[in-house]
Short mmCIF file of C-alpha atoms in Angstrom, two decimals:
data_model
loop_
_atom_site.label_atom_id
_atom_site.label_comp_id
_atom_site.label_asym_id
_atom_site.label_seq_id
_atom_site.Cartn_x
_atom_site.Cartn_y
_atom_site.Cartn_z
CA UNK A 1086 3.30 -2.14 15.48
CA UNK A 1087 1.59 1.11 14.66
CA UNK A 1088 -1.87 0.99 15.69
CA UNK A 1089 -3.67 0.50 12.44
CA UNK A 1090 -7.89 1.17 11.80
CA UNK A 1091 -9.44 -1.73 11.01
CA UNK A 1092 -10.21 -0.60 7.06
CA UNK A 1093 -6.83 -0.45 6.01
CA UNK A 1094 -6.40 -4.66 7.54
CA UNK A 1095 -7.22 -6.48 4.42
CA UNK A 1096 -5.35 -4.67 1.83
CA UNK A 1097 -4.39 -6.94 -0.94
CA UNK A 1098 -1.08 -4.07 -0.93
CA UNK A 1099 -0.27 -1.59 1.51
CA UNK A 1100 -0.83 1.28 -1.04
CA UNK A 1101 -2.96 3.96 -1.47
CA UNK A 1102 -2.86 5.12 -4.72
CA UNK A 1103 -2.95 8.89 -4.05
CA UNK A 1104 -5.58 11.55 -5.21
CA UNK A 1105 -4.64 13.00 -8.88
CA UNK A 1106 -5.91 16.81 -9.18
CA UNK A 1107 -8.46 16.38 -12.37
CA UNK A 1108 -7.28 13.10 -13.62
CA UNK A 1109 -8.96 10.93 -10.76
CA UNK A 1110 -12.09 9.70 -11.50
CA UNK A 1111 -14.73 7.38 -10.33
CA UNK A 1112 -13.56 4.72 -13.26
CA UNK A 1113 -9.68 4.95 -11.76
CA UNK A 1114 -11.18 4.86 -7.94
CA UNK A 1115 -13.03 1.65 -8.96
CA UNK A 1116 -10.51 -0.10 -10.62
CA UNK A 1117 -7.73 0.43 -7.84
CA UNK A 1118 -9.75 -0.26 -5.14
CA UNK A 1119 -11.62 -3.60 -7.37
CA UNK A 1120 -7.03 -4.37 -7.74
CA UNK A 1121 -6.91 -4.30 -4.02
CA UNK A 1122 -5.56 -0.66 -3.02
CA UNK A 1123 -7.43 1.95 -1.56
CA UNK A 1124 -8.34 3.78 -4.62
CA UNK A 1125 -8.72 8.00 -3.99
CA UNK A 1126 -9.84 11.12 -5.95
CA UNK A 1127 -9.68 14.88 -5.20
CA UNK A 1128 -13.72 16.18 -4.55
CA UNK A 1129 -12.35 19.01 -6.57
CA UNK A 1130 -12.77 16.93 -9.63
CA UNK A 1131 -16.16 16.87 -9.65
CA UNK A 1132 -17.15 20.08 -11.61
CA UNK A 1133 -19.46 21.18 -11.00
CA UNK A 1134 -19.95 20.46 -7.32
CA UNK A 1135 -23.18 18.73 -7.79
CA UNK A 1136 -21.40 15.74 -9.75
CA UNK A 1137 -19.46 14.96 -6.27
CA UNK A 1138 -23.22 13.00 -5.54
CA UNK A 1139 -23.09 11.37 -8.77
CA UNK A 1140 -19.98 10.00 -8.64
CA UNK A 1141 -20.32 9.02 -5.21
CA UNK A 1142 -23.11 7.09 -6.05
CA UNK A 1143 -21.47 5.43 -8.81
CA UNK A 1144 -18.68 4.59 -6.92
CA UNK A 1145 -20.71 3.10 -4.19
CA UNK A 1146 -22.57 1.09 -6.86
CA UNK A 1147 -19.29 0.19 -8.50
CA UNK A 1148 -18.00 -1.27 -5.65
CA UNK A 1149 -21.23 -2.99 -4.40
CA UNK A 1150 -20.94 -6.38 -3.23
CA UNK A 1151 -18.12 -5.78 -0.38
CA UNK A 1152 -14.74 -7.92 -1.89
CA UNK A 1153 -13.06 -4.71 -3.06
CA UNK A 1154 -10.36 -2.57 -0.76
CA UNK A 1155 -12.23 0.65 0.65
CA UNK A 1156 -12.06 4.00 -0.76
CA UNK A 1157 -10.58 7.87 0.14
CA UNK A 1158 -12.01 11.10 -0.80
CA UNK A 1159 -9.38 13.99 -0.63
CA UNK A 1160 -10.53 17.71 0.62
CA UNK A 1161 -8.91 20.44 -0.15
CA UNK A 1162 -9.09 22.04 3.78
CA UNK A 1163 -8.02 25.42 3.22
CA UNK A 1164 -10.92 28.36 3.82
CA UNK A 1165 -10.23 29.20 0.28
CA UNK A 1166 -12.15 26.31 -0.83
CA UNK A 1167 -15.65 27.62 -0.72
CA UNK A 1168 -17.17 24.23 -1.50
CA UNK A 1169 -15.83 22.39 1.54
CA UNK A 1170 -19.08 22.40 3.73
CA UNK A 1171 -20.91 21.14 0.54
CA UNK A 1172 -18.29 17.98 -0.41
CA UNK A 1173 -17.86 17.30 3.38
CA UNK A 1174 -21.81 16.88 3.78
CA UNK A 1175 -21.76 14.83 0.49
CA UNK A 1176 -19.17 12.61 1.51
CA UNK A 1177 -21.56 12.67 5.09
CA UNK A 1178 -24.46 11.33 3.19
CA UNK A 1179 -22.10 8.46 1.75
CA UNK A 1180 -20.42 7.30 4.77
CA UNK A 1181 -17.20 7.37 3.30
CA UNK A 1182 -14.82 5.15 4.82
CA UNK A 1183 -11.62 7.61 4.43
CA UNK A 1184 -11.19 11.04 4.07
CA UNK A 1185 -7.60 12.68 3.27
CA UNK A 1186 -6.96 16.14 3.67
CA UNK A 1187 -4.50 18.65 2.50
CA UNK A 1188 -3.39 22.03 2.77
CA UNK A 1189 -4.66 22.90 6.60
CA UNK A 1190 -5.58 20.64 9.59
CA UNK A 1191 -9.40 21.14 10.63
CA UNK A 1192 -10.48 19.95 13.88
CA UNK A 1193 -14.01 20.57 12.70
CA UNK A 1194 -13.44 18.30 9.49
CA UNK A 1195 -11.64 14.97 11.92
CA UNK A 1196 -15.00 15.17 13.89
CA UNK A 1197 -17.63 15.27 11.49
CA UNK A 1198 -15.70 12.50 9.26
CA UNK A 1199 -15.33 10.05 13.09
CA UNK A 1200 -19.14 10.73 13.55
CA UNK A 1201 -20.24 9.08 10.71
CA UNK A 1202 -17.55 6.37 11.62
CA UNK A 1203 -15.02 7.38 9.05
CA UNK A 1204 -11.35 7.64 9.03
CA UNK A 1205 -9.23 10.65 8.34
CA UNK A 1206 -5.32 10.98 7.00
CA UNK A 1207 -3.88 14.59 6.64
CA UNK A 1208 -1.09 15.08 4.47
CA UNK A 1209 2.11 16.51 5.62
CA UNK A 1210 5.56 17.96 4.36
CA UNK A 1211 7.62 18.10 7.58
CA UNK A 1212 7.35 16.94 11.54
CA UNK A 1213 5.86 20.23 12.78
CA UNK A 1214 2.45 20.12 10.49
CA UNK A 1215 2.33 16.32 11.55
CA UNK A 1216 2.19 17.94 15.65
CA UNK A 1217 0.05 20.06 14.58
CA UNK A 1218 -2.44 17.52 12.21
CA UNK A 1219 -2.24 15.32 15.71
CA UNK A 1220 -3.52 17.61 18.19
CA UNK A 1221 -6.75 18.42 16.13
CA UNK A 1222 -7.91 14.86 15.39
CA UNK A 1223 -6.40 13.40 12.47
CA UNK A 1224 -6.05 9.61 13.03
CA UNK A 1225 -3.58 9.16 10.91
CA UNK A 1226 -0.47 11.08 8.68
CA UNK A 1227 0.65 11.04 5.34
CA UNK A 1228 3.99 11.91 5.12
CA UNK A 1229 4.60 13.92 1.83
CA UNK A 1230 8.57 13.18 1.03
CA UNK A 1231 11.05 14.73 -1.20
CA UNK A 1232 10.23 13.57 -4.95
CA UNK A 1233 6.62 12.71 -4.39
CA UNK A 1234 4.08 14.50 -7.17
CA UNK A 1235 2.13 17.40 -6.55
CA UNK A 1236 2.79 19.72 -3.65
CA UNK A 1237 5.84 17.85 -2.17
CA UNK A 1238 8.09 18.18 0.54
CA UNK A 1239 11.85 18.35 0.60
CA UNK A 1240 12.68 16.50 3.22
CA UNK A 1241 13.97 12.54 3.07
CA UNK A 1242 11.45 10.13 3.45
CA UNK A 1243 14.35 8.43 6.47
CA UNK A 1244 14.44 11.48 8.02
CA UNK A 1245 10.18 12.37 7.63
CA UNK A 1246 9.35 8.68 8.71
CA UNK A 1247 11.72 8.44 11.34
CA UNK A 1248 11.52 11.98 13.12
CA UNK A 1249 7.13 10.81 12.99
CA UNK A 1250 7.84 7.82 14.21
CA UNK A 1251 9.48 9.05 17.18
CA UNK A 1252 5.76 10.46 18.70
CA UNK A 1253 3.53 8.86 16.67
CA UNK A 1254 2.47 5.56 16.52
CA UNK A 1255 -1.06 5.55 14.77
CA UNK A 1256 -1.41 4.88 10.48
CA UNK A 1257 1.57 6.49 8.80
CA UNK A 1258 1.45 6.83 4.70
CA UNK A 1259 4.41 7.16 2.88
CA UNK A 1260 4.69 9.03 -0.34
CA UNK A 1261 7.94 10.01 -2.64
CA UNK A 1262 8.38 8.06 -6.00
CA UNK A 1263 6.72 5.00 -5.17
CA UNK A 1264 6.47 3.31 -8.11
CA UNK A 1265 7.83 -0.73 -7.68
CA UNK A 1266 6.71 -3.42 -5.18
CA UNK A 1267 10.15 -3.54 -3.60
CA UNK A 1268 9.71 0.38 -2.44
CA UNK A 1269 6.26 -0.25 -1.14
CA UNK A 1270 7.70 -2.71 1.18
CA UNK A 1271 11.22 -0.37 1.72
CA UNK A 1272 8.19 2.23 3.16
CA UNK A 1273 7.11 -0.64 5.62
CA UNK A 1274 10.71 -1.39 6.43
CA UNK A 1275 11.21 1.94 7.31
CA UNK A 1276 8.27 2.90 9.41
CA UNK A 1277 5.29 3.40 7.53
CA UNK A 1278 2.35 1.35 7.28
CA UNK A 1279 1.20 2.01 3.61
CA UNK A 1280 2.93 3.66 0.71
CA UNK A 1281 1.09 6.49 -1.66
CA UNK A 1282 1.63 5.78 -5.18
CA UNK A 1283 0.41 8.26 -7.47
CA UNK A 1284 1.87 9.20 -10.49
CA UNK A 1285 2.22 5.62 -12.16
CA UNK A 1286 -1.40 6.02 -12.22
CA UNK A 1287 -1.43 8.90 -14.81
CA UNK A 1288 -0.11 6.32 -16.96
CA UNK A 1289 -3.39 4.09 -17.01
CA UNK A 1290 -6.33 3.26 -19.66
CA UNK A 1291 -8.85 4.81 -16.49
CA UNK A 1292 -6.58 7.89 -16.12
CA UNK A 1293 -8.41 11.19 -17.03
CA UNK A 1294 -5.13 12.80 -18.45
CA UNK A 1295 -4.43 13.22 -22.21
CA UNK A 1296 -2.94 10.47 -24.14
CA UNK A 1297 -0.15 13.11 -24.34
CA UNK A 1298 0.62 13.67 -20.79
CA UNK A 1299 0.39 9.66 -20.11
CA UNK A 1300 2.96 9.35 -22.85
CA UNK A 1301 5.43 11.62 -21.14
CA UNK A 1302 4.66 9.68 -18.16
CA UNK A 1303 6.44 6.62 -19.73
CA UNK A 1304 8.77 8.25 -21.67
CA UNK A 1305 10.29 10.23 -18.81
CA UNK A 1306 12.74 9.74 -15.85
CA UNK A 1307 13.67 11.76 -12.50
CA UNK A 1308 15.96 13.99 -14.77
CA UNK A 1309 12.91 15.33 -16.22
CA UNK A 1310 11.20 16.20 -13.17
CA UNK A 1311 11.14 20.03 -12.10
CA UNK A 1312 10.46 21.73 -8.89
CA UNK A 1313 9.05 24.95 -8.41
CA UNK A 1314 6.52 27.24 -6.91
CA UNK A 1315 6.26 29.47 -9.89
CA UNK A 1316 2.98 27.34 -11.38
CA UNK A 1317 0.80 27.51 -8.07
CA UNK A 1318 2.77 29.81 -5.52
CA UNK A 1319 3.75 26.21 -3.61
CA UNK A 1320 6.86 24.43 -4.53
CA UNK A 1321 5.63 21.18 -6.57
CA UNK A 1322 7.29 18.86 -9.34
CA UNK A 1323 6.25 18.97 -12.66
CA UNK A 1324 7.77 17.78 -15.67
CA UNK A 1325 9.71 19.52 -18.22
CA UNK A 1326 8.58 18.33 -21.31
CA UNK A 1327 5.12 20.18 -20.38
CA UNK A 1328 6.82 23.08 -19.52
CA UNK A 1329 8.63 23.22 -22.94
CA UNK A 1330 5.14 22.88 -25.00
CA UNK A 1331 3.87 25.72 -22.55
CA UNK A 1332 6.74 27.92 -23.98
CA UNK A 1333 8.98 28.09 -20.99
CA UNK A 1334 12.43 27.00 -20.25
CA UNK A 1335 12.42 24.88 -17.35
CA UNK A 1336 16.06 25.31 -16.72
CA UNK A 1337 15.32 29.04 -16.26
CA UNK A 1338 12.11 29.89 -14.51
CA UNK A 1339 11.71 32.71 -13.08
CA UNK A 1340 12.48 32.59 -9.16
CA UNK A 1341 9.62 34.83 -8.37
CA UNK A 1342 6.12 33.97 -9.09
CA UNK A 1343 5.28 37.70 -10.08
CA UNK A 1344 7.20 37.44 -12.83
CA UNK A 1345 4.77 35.10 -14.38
CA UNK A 1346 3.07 37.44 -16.91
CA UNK A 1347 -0.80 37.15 -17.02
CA UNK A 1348 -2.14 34.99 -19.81
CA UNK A 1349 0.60 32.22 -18.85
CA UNK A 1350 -0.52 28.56 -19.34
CA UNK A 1351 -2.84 27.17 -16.46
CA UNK A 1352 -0.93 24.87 -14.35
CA UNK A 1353 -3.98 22.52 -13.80
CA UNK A 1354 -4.32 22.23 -17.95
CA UNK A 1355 -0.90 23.16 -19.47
CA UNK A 1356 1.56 21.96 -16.82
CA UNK A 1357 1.55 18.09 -15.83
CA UNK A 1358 2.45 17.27 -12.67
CA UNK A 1359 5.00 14.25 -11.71
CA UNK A 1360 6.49 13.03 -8.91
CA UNK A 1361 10.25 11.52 -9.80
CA UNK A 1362 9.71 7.75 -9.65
CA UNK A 1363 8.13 7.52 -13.25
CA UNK A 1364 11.76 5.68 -14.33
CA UNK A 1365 10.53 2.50 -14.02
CA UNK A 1366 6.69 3.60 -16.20
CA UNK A 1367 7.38 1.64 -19.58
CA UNK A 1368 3.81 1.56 -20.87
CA UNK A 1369 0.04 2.88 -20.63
CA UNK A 1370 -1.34 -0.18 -18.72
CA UNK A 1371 -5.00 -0.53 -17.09
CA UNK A 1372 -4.82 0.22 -13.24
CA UNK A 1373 -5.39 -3.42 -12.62
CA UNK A 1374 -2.46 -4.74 -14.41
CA UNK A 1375 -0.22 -2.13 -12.68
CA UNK A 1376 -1.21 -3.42 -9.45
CA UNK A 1377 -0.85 -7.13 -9.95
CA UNK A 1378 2.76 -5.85 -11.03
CA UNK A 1379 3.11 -4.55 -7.67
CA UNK A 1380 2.29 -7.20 -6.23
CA UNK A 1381 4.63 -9.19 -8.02
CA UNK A 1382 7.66 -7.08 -6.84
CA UNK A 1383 6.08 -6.81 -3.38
CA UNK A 1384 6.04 -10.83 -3.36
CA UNK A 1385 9.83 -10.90 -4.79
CA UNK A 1386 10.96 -8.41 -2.57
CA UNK A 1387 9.84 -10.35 0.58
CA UNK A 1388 11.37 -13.73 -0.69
CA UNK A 1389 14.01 -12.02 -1.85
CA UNK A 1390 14.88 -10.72 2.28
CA UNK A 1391 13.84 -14.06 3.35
CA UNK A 1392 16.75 -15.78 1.29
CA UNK A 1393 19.36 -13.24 2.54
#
């Protein structure tokens, strides 16, 4: 048994449902975490930075009363971010319970979040950054596996989880195309404690994405997904049908990001993001209804091992 904080112990599901660049919200945070999950938004979404207090407070008030799961706030930890200092004190004056970050491991960030008593996850695409995230305080590692949304790894989630496992034995997340109870609890079976699960979300009444982009959400499989570094200079998965209305041919993008002329669509408005387990999306569903559908398959999953 992994040693596990106490926050994450009464989970109705062992599932975060990951941070969404613009389309998480305070109204999506709410609901997953009022479902049972530990419901999590980028700080970058709150333009400009001075709405990171509002919506702080509104979550806070939102969630009032203690029955729902706990809640993440993602940082963007690279020194390009020149807001950091500003979100990290704002998520300082609201005692937030866990803070994920991405794209660099700060030593500076792991203490300041364990001062105020708060938890931190650092999201990873391969064993070496996991070292790394380890040695400068992180309690815990979210491993970032081949066919997850966003900014995702290649590697297998077997080989991530079990080359982590090997040294590590504090809070692992698992994300690649979550989508169904059954693969929530393959991700325990495997290793990890809790499974990410983000792109179902897009596909949610909360969801701040068009009604356009939640509708390709449903309407597309893995064989629509693309990867490629040309959007944002890091390799990520998008999907095609947004890279079609942008103009493009996803089957031939260029290799080399200088090639993409200036005035090109911007990858945070024209090109959706997707990780590949959006196969089993059917329909636009509140974030509630989504989860008691995990649950379901979580439940059937178990009894289903039990029988056999």
């Amino acid at each position: 048994m992994s040693r596990m904080p106490a926050v994450f112990q009464n989970l109705r599901l062992p599932v975060i449902g990951s941070p969404l660049f613009i389309i998480g919200n305070p109204g999506l945070l709410v609901a997953q975490c009022k479902a049972g999950i530990v419901g999590a938004m980028p700080a970058l979404n709150a333009r400009p930075s001075s709405q990171l207090d509002d919506w702080l407070a509104e979550i806070t008030a939102g969630l009032a009363g203690g029955a729902a799961a706990p809640y993440a706030i993602n940082l963007i930890a690279h020194k390009s971010n020149a807001r950091l200092d500003q979100d990290l004190a704002v998520c300082e004056k609201y005692k937030v319970p866990v803070v994920i970050t991405s794209l660099g491991a700060r030593e500076e960030i792991n203490q300041a979040v364990h001062a105020w008593g708060g938890v931190t996850l650092h999201d990873v695409i391969h064993n070496t950054f996991a070292r790394k995230a380890v040695e400068k305080g992180a309690d815990g590692l979210i491993a970032v596996a081949a066919g997850a949304g966003g900014h995702a790894g290649t590697r297998s989630p077997f080989a991530l989880v079990q080359e982590i496992r090997r040294w590590f034995d504090g809070p692992l997340v698992l994300s690649g195309a979550i989508a169904t109870g059954g693969a929530v609890l393959a991700a325990q079976a495997m290793g990890a404690d809790l499974a990410y699960i983000g792109s179902p979300f897009i596909a949610t009444h909360e969801a701040n994405a068009s009604d356009a982009y939640k509708q390709s959400i449903v309407d597309a499989t893995s064989d629509d997904i693309v990867y490629s570094n040309l959007f944002t200079g890091v390799h990520g998965n998008y999907l095609a049908a947004s890279i079609r209305n942008a103009g493009l041919d996803p089957d031939n993008l260029p290799s080399d990001a200088r090639a993409y002329a200036a005035g090109s669509p911007r990858p945070w408005k024209d090109i959706w993001g997707s990780g590949q387990g959006i196969g089993v999306v059917d329909k636009v569903v509140p974030a509630a209804e989504f989860v008691d559908r995990l649950a379901a398959e979580y439940q059937a999953a178990r009894a289903r091992l039990a029988r056999s």
